[in-house]
mmCIF file of C-alpha atoms and ligand atoms in Angstrom:
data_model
loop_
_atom_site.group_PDB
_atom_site.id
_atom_site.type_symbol
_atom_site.label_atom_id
_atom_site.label_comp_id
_atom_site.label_asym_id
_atom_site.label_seq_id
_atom_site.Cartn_x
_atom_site.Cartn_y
_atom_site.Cartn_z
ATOM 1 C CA UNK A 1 116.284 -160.807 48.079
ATOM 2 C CA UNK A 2 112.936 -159.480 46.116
ATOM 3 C CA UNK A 3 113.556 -156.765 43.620
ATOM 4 C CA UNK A 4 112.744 -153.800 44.428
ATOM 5 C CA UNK A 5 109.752 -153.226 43.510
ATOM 6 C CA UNK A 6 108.220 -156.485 45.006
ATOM 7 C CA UNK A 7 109.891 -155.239 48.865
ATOM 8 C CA UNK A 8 107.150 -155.063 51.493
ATOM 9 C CA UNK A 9 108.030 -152.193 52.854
ATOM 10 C CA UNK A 10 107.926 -150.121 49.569
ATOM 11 C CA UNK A 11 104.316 -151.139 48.097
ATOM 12 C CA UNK A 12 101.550 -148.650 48.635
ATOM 13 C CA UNK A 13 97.593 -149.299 48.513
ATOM 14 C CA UNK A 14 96.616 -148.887 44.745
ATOM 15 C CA UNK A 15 94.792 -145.778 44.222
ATOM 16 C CA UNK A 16 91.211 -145.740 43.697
ATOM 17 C CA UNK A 17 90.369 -145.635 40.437
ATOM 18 C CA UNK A 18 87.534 -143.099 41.257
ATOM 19 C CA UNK A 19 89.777 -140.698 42.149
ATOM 20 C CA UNK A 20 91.565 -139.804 39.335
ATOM 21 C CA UNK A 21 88.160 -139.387 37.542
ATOM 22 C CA UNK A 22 86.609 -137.049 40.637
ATOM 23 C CA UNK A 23 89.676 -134.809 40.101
ATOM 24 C CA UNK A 24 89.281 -134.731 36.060
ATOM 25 C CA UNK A 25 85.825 -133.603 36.078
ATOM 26 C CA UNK A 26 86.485 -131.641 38.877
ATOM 27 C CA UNK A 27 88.690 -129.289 36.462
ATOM 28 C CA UNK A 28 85.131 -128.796 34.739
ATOM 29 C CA UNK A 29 83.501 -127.303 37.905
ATOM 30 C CA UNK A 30 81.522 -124.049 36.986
ATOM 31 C CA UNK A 31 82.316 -122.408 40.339
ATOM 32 C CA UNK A 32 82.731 -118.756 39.951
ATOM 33 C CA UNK A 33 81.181 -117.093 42.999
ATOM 34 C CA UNK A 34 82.497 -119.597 45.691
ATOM 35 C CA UNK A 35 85.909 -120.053 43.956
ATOM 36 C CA UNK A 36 85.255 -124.271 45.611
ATOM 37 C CA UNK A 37 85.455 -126.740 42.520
ATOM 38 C CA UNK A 38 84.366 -129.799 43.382
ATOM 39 C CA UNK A 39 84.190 -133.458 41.853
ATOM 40 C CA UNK A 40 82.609 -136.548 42.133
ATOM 41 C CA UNK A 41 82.503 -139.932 40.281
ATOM 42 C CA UNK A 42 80.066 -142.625 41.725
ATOM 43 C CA UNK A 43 80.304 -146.655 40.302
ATOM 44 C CA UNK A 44 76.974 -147.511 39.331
ATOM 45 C CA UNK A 45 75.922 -151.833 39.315
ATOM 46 C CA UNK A 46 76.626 -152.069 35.915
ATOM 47 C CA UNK A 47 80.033 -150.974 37.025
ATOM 48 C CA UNK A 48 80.102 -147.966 34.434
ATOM 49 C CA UNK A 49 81.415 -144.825 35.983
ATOM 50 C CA UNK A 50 79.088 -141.494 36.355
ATOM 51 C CA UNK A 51 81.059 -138.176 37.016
ATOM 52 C CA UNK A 52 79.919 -134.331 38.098
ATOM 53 C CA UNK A 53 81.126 -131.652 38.948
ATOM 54 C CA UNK A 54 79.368 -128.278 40.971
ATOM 55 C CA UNK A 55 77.714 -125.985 38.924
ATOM 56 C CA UNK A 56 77.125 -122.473 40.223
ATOM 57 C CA UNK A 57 74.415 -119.681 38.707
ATOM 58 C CA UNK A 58 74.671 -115.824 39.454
ATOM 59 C CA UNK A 59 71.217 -116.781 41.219
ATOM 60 C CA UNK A 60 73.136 -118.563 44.059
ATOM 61 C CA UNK A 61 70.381 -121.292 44.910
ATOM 62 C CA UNK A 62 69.697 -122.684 41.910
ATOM 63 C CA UNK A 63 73.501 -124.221 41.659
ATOM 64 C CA UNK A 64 74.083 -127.640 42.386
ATOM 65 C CA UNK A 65 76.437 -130.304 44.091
ATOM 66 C CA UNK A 66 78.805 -132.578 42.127
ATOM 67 C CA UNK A 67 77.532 -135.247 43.732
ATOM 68 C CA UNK A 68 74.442 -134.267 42.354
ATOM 69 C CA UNK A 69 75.746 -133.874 38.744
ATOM 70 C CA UNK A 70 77.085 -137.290 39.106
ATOM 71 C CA UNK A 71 74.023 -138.795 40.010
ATOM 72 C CA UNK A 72 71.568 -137.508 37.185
ATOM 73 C CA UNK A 73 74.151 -138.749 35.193
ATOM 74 C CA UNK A 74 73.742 -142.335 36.181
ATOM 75 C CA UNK A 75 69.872 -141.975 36.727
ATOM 76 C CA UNK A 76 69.722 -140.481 32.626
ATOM 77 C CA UNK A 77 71.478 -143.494 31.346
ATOM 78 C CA UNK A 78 68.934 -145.541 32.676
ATOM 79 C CA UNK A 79 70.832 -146.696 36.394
ATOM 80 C CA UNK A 80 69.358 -146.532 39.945
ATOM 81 C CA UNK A 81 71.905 -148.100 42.255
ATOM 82 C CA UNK A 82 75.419 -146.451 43.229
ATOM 83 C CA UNK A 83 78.101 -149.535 44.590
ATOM 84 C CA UNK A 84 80.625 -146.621 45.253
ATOM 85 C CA UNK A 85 81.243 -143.050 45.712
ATOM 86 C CA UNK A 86 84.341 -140.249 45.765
ATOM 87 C CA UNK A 87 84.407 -136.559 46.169
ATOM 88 C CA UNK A 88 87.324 -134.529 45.874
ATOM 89 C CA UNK A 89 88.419 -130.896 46.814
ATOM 90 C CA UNK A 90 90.805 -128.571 47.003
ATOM 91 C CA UNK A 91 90.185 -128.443 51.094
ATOM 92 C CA UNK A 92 92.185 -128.547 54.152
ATOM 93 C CA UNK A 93 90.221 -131.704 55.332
ATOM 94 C CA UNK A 94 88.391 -134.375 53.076
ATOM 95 C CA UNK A 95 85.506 -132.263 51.890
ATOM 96 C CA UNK A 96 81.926 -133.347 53.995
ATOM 97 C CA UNK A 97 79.242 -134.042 51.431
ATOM 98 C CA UNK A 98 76.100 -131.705 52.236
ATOM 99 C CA UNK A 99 73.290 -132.676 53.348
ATOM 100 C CA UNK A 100 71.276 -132.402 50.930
ATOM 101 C CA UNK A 101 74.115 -134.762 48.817
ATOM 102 C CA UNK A 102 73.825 -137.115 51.711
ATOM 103 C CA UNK A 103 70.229 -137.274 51.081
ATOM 104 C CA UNK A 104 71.026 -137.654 47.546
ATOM 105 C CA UNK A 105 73.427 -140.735 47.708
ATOM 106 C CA UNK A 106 71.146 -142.827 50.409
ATOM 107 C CA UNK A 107 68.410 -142.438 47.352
ATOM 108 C CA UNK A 108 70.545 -144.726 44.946
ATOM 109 C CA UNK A 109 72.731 -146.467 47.391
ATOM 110 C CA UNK A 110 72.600 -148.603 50.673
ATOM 111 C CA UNK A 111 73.892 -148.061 53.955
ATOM 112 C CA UNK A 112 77.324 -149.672 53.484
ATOM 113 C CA UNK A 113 77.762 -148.065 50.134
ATOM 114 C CA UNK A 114 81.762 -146.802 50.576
ATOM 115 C CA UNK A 115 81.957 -143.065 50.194
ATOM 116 C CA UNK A 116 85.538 -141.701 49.986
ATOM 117 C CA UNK A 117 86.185 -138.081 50.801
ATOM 118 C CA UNK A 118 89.385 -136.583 49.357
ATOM 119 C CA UNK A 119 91.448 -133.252 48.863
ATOM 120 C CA UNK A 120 93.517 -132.765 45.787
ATOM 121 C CA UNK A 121 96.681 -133.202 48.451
ATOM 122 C CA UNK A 122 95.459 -136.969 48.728
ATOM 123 C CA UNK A 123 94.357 -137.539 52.098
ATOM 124 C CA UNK A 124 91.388 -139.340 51.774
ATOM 125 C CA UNK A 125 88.607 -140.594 54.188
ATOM 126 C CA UNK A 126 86.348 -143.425 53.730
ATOM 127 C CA UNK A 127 83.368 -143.734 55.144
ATOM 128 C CA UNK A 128 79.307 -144.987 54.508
ATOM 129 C CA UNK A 129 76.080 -143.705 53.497
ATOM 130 C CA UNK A 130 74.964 -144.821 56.353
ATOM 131 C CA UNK A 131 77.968 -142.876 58.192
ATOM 132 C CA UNK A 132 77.043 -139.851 56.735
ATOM 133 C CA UNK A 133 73.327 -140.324 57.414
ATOM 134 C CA UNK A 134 72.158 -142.022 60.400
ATOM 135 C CA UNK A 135 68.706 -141.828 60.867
ATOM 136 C CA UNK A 136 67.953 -140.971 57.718
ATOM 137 C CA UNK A 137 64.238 -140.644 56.006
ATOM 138 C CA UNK A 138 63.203 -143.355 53.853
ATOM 139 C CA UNK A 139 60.014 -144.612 52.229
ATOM 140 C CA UNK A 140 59.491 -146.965 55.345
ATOM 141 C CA UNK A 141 58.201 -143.701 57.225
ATOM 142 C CA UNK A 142 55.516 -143.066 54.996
ATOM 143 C CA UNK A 143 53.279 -146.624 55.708
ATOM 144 C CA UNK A 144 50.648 -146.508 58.197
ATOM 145 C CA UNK A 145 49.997 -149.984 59.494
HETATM 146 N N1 THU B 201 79.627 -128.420 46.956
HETATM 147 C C1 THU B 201 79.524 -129.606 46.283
HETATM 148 O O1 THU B 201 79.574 -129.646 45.045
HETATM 149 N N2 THU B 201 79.377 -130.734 47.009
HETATM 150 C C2 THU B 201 79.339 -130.770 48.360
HETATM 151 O O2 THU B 201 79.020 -131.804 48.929
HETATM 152 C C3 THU B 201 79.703 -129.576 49.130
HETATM 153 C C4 THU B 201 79.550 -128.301 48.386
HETATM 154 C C5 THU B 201 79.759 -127.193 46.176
HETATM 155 C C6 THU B 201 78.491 -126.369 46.124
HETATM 156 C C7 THU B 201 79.041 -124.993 45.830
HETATM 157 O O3 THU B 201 79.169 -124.842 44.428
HETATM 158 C C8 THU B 201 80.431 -124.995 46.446
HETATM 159 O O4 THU B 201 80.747 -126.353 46.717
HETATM 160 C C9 THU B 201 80.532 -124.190 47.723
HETATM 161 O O5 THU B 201 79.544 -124.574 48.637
#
């Protein structure tokens, strides 16, 4: 008989590790107006972690995404390619990057770069870059033959 802890039917996936820094930065969030905090923490090559969190301003287009936040992070320490991502609200569903943050992440990752979409509750959904932007521009489009 295995102890207990070793049973089958009693082990659960490990968490992500992403996840519990999305939901610390995500305490950061400068959200205000929209009352939505968000976080995010992407795993650049090096395999250092990069975290953000949304940032709103009283002149409501000039805030910007977590995922966003996350990314400059990575790009000012001197990274340009994202192995993983997680975002994390407090949402009924896993919270849909927008597009603009889909945009974003298909800059510094590639197509089968694992996003993971989360509410503080702990359902989570994983998905792609490529998932959550088929068809998407890229530099290809810009050559003339
Ligand atoms: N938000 C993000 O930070 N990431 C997303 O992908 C979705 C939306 C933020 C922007 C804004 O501060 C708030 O959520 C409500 O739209």
């Amino acid at each position: 008989m295995p102890a207990d802890n070793m049973s089958a039917d009693k082990l659960s996936p490990p968490e992500n590790p992403l996840r519990a820094r999305a939901a610390a930065v995500r305490e950061n969030a400068h959200a205000p107006y929209s009352k939505f905090k968000v976080g995010a923490a992407i795993r650049a090559a090096s395999g250092t972690v990069y975290v953000g969190c949304n940032v709103e301003n009283v002149a409501y287009p000039e805030g910007t995404c977590a995922e966003a936040g996350a990314i400059a992070a990575m790009v000012a320490a001197g990274e340009t390619q994202l192995t993983e991502a997680y975002v994390i609200a407090d949402c009924p569903a896993p919270v849909p990057p927008c597009g603009g943050c889909r945009q974003k992440l298909k800059e510094f990752g590639a197509t089968d770069v694992s996003v993971t979409l989360a509410t503080t509750d702990g359902v989570e959904q994983t998905t792609t870059i490529g998932d959550l932007l088929p068809g998407a521009f890229d530099a290809g489009y810009m050559e003339r033959s």
